[in-house]
XYZ file of C-alpha atoms in Angstrom:
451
model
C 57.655 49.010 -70.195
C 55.953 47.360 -73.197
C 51.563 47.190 -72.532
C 51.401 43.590 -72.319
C 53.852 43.708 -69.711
C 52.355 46.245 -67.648
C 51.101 45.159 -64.026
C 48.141 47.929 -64.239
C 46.816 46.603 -67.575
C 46.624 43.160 -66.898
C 44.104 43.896 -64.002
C 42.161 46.133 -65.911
C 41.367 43.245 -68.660
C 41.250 40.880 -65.696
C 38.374 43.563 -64.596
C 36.964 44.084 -67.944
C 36.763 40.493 -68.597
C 34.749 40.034 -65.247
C 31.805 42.411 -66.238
C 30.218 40.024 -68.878
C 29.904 36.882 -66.067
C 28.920 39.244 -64.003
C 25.930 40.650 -66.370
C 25.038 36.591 -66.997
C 21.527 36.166 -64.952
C 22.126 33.333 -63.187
C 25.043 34.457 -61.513
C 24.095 37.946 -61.378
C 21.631 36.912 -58.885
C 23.704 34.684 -56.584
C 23.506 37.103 -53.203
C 19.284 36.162 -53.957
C 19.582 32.657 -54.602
C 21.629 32.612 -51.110
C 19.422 34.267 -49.272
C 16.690 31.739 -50.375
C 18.339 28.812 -49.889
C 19.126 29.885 -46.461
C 15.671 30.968 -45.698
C 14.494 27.495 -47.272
C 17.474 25.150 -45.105
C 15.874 27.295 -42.382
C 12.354 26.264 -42.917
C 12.985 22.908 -43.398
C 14.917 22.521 -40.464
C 12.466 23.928 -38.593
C 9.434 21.689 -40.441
C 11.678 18.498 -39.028
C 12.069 19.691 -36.005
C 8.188 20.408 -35.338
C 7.509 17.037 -36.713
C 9.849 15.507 -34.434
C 8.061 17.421 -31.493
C 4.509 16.803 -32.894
C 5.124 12.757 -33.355
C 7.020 13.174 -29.742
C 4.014 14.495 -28.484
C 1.747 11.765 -29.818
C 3.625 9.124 -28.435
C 3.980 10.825 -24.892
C 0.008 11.325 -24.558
C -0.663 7.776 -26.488
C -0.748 5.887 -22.481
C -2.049 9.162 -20.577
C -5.125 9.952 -22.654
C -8.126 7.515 -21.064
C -9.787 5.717 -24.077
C -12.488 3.776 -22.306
C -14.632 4.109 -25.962
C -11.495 1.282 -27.048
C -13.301 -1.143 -24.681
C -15.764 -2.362 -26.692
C -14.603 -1.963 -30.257
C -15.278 -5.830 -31.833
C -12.209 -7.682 -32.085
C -12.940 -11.619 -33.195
C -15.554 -12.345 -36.375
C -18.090 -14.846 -35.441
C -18.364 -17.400 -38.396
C -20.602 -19.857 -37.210
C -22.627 -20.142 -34.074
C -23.742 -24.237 -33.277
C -25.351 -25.447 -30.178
C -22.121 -26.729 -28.632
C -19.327 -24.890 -30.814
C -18.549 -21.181 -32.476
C -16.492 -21.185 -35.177
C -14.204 -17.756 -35.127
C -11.874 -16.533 -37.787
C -8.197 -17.410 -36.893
C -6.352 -14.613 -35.104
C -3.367 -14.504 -32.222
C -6.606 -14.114 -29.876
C -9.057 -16.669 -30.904
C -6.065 -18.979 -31.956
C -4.087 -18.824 -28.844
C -4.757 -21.468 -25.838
C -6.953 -21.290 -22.766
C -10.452 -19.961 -21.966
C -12.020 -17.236 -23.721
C -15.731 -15.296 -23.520
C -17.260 -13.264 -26.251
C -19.394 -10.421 -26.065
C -22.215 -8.317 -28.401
C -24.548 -5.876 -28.082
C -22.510 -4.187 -25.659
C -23.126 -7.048 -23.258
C -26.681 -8.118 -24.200
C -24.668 -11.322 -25.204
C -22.017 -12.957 -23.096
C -20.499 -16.509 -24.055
C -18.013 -18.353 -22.187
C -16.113 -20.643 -24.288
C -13.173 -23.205 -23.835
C -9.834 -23.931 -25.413
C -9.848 -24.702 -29.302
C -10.541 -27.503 -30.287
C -10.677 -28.126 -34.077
C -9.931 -25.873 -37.364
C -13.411 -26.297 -39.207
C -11.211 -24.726 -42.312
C -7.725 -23.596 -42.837
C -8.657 -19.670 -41.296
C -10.776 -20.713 -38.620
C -11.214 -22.281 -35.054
C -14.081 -23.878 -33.394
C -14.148 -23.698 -29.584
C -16.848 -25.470 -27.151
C -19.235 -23.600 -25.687
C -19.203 -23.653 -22.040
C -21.839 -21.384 -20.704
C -23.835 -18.934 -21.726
C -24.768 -15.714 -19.206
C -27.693 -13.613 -21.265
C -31.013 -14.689 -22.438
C -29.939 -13.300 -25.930
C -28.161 -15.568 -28.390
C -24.342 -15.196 -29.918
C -25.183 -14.286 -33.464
C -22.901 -14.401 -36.655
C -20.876 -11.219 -36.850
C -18.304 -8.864 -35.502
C -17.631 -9.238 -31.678
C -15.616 -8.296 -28.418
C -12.902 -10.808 -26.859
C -13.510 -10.603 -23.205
C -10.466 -11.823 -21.221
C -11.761 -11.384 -17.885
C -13.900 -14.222 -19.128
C -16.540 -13.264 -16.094
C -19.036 -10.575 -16.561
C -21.096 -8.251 -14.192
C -20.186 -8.331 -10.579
C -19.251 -10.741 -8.108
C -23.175 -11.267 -7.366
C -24.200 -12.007 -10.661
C -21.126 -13.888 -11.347
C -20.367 -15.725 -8.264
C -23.384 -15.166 -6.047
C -21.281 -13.324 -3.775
C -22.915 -10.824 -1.905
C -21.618 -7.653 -2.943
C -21.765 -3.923 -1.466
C -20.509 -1.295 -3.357
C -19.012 0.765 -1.218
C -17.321 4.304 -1.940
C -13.175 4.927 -1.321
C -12.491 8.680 -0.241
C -9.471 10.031 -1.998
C -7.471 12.946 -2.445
C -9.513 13.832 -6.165
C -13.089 12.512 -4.814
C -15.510 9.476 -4.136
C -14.130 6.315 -5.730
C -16.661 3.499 -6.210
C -15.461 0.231 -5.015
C -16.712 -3.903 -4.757
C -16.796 -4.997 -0.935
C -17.348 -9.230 -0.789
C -16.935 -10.353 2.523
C -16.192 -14.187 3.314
C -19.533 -15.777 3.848
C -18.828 -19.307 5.784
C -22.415 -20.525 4.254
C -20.729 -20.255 0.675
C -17.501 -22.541 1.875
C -15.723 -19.719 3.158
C -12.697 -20.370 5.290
C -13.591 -18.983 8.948
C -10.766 -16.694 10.668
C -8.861 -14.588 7.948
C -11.797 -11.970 7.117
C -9.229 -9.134 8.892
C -6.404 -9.929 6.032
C -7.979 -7.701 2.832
C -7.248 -8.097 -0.367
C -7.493 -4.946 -2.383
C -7.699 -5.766 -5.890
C -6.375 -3.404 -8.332
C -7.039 -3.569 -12.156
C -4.659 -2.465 -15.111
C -4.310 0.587 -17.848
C -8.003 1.218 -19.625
C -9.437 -1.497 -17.820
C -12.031 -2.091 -15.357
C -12.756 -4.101 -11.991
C -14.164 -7.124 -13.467
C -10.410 -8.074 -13.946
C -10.776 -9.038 -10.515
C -13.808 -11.350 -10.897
C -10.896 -14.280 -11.984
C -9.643 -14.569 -8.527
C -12.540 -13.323 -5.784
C -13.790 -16.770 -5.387
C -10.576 -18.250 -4.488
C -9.895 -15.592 -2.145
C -13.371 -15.617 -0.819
C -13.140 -19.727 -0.242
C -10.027 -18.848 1.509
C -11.777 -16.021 3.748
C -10.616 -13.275 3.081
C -12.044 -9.573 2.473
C -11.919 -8.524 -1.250
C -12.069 -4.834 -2.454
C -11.511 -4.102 -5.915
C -11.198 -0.270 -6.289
C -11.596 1.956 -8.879
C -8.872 4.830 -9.644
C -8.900 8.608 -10.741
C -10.027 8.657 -14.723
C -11.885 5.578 -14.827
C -15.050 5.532 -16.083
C -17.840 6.155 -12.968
C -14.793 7.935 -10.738
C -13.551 10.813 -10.606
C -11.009 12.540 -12.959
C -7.806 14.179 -12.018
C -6.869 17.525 -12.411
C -5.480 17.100 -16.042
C -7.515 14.545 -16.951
C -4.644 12.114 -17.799
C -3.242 8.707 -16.844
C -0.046 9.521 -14.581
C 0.919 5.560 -15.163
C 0.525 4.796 -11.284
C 3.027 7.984 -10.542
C -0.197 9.375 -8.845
C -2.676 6.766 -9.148
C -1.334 5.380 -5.833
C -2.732 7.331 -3.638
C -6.056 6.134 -4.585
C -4.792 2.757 -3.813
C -3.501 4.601 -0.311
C -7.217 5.465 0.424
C -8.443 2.093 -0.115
C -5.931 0.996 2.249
C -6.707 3.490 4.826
C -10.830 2.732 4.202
C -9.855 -1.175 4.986
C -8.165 -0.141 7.943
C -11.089 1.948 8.969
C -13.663 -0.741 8.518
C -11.680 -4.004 10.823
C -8.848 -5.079 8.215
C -5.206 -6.017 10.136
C -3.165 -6.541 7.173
C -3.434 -5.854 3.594
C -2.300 -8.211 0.811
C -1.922 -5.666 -2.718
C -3.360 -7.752 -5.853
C -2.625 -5.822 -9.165
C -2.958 -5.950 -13.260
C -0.687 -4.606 -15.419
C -0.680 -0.826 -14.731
C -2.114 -2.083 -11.488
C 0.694 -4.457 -11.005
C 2.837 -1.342 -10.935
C 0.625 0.872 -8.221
C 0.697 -1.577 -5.994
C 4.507 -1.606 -6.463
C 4.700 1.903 -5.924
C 2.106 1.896 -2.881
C 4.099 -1.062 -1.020
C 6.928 1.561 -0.995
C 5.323 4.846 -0.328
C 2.602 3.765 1.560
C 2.291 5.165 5.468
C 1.243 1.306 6.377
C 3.714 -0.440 4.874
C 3.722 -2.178 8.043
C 0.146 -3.143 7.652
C 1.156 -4.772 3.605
C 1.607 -8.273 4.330
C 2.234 -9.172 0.455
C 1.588 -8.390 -3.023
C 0.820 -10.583 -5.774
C 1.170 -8.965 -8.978
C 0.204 -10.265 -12.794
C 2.016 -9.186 -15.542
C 3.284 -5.812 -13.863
C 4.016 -2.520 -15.008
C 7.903 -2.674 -13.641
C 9.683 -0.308 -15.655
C 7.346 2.326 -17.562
C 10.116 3.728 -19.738
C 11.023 -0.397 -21.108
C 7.300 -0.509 -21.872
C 7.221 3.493 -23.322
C 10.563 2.183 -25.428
C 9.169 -1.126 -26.607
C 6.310 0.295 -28.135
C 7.639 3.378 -29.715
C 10.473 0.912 -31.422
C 7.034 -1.154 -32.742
C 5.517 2.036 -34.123
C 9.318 2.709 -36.143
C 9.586 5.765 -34.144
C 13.132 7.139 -34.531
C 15.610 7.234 -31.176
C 15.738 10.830 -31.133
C 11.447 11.034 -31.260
C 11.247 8.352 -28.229
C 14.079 10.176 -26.387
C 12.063 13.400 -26.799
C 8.920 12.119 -25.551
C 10.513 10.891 -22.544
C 11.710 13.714 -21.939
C 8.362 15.504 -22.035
C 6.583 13.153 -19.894
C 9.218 13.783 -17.171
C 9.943 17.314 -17.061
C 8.759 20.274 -15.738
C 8.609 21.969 -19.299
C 7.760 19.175 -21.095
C 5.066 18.017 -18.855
C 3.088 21.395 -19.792
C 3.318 20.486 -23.133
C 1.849 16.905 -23.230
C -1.156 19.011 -20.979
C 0.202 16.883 -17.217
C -0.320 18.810 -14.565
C 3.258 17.052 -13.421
C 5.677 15.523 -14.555
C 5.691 11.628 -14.234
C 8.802 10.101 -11.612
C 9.467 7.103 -13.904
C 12.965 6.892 -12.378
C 11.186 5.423 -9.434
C 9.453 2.704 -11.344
C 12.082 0.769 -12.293
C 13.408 -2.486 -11.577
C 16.438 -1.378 -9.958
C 14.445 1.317 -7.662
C 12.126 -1.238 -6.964
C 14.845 -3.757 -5.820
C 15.861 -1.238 -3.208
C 13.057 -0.041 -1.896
C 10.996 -3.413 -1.924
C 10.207 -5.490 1.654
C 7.283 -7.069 0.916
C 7.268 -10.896 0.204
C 5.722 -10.949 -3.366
C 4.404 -13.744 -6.368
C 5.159 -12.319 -9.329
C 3.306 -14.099 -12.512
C 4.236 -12.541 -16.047
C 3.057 -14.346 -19.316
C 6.209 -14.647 -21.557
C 3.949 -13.921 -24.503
C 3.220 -10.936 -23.420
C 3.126 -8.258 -26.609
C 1.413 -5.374 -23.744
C 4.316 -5.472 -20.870
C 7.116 -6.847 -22.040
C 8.305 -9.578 -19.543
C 12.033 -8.663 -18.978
C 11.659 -6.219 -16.397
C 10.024 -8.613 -14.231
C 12.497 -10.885 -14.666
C 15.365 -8.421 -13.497
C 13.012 -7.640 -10.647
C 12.972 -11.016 -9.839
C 16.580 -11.945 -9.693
C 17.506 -8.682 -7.692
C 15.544 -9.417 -5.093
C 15.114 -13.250 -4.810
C 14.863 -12.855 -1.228
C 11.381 -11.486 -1.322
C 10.191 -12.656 -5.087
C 8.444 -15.742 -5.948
C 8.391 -15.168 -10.117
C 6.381 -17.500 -12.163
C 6.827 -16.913 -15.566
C 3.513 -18.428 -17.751
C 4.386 -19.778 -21.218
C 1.716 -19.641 -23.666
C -0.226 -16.730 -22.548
C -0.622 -13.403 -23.236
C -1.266 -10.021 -21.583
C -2.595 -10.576 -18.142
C -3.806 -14.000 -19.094
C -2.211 -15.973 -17.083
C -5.601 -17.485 -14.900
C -7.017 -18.000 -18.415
C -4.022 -20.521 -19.582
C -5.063 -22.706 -17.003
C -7.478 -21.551 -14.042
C -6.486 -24.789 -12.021
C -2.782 -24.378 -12.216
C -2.911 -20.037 -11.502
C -5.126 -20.954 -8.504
C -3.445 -23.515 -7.038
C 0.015 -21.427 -7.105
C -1.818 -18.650 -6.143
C -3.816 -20.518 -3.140
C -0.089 -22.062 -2.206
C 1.331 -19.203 -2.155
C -1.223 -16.923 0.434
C -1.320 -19.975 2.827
C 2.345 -19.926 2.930
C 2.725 -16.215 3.545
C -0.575 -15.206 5.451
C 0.041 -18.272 7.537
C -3.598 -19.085 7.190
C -5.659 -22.037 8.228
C -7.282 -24.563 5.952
C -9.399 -26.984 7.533
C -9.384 -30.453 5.396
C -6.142 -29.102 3.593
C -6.267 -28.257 0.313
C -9.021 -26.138 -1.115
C -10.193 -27.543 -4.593
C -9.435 -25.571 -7.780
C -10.846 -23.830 -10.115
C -12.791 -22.617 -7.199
C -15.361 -21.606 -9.640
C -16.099 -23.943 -12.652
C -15.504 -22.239 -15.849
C -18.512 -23.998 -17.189
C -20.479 -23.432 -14.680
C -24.254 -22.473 -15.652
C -25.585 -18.843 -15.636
C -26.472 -17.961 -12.388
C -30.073 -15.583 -11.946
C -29.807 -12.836 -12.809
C -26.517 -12.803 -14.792
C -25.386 -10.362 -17.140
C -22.943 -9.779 -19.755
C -21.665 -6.080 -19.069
C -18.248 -5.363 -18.091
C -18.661 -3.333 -14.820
């Protein structure tokens, strides 16, 4: 057998021919350039996935952390202030229709102001000035939209008498407004046993209420607007977080059981937003749902994860970060680590749960503009349960602004709506609406602090 022909051989060159390549540096040192890219796929793996977690975690505590500082950040630039008129820069709040009040100084100034009515230049918008509640004057600068469009309480608002009165619940002493139907101020006689406990939305406060006391004071009934656990002046809960009316209820429950106490028969459940959906989840968990004679809820918190969605998908937040901070707020695990004590049952706060479980007649307002609470869920509320829902969808406005499209129109639904349901008496027929002017002067005594 001939070398070039012999089997051996061959792999020896074959071998000897290897050991140069092998010698080269950069592939010499493949097994270490492995081991690196492995450890570095590794790390970046596990960089994504702690970013996914951390942004997961942000938008989980985003509508549990209480932010009552937010509630008087300026919002609408003051351009010019005249006797009869302010002219505002042009923005989706100072543009859009309705009634509007502005507010400085932390409430040292309060203006009420009407629907726009002229574009002094192409970026702004003059409105008409149609009271003014504080001896100090609107000046030219930065200031805060106020869409409850009342300020202070019902005394210094209305000139209702007011008590504040305290609600015992299950995390402490919950300050509350008590107006009582006064026939010397046009109340209706007879209905002061039907209360109407008035519950007010996410970060907000209990002058959302101040819109609708006088109607329901002309037609007598009891008004409490209540405070809940985390708001500013009540007590906090255990963690210290919103549970998005999961919880919040019960404080709603005590009110309820401290109208009972004091000569209510039946309860009527007013709500805001957030409050919308605790006095959802009160008319079906509540020991006296018997005592609930209806619920009249404005732009509602229906389905929490919709809203949690709707938002996330604003902020560009991928599928697989909203997913995960769903899953945090409503597990046992993840509840620990957005710092909830528990996690949040937003399987029963949905439409379709609520469809079941609802028996109370309800009017259901929701502003189709609404950029806060997306409408939808409302609507699917709505046509499950036709039966029991009056909806009246409000064109033009936006979050919880339905009264402020058009007071007149929002109370006389409103007013139609209780006498129909509550059976109540109206002597001389129909009670005249607004109930309280919009323009009406400053009464003594009137402030401009959001209470």
């Amino acid at each position: 057998m001939t070398r070039a022909s012999s089997p051996a051989r061959s792999r020896l060159d074959s071998v000897r021919r290897a050991i140069p390549l092998l010698q080269r540096p950069d592939l010499a040192r493949w097994p270490e350039v492995m081991v690196h890219g492995a450890v570095g796929a590794t790390a970046m793996f596990a960089l994504s996935a702690g970013a996914l977690t951390a942004g997961a975690r942000v938008l989980a505590r985003l509508p549990l952390v209480p932010r009552e500082s937010l509630r008087g950040l300026p919002d609408v630039t003051v351009r010019a202030v005249h006797p009869e008129r302010i002219h505002l820069d042009e923005t989706r709040t100072t543009d859009r229709g309705g009634l509007l009040a502005l507010r400085q100084g932390g409430g040292t100034v309060h203006v009420r102001l009407g629907p726009v009515d002229a574009r002094p230049t192409p970026t702004t918008v003059s409105r008409p000035v149609l009271a003014v509640d504080t001896a100090e004057p609107l000046q030219v600068d930065r200031a805060r939209s106020n869409g409850f469009f009342w300020a202070g309480t019902p005394q210094t608002a209305h000139g209702l008498a007011t008590e504040e009165v305290t609600v015992d619940s299950p995390v402490g002493h919950m300050p509350a407004w008590l107006v009582r139907p006064d026939a010397e101020q046009g109340a209706v006689a007879g209905n002061a046993d039907t209360w109407a406990i008035l519950i007010h939305g996410h970060g907000s406060a209990r002058g959302e209420a101040l819109r609708v006391i006088p109607l329901l004071h002309r037609l007598g009934l009891t008004s409490l607007a209540i405070t809940y656990r985390n708001d500013v002046g009540a007590p906090a809960s255990a963690d210290r977080m919103h549970h998005l009316g999961a919880a919040e209820w019960e404080d709603t429950e005590a009110a309820i059981d401290f109208a009972l106490a004091h000569g209510a028969r039946r309860i009527v459940l007013v709500g805001w937003s957030m409050g919308g959906g605790i006095a959802l989840r009160t008319s079906v968990r509540s020991a006296h749902r018997d005592r609930i004679a209806a619920l009249v809820l404005d732009s509602p918190a229906v389905d929490w994860q919709d809203i949690l969605i709707y938002h996330a998908t604003a902020l560009k937040a991928p599928a697989r970060m909203r997913e995960l901070a769903l899953w945090m707020m409503t597990s046992r695990f993840g509840a620990r680590m957005v710092q909830l004590r528990e996690p949040l049952a937003l399987a029963e706060m949905t439409p379709a749960y609520y469809a079941e479980h609802l028996r109370h007649p309800t009017l259901l307002f929701h502003a189709l503009d609404d950029e806060t609470v997306p409408p939808e869920p409302s609507r699917q509320l709505a046509a499950l349960r036709t039966d029991l829902i009056e909806f009246v969808p409000v064109v033009g406005a936006s979050h919880t602004r339905e009264w402020n499209s058009d007071p007149a129109r929002y109370e006389r639904r409103l007013a139609t709506y209780l006498v129909r349901e509550l059976g109540l008496r109206i002597p001389g027929g129909d009670i005249q609406v607004p109930v309280r002017d919009p323009a009406s002067a400053a009464l003594e005594g009137s402030i401009g602090l959001r209470l």
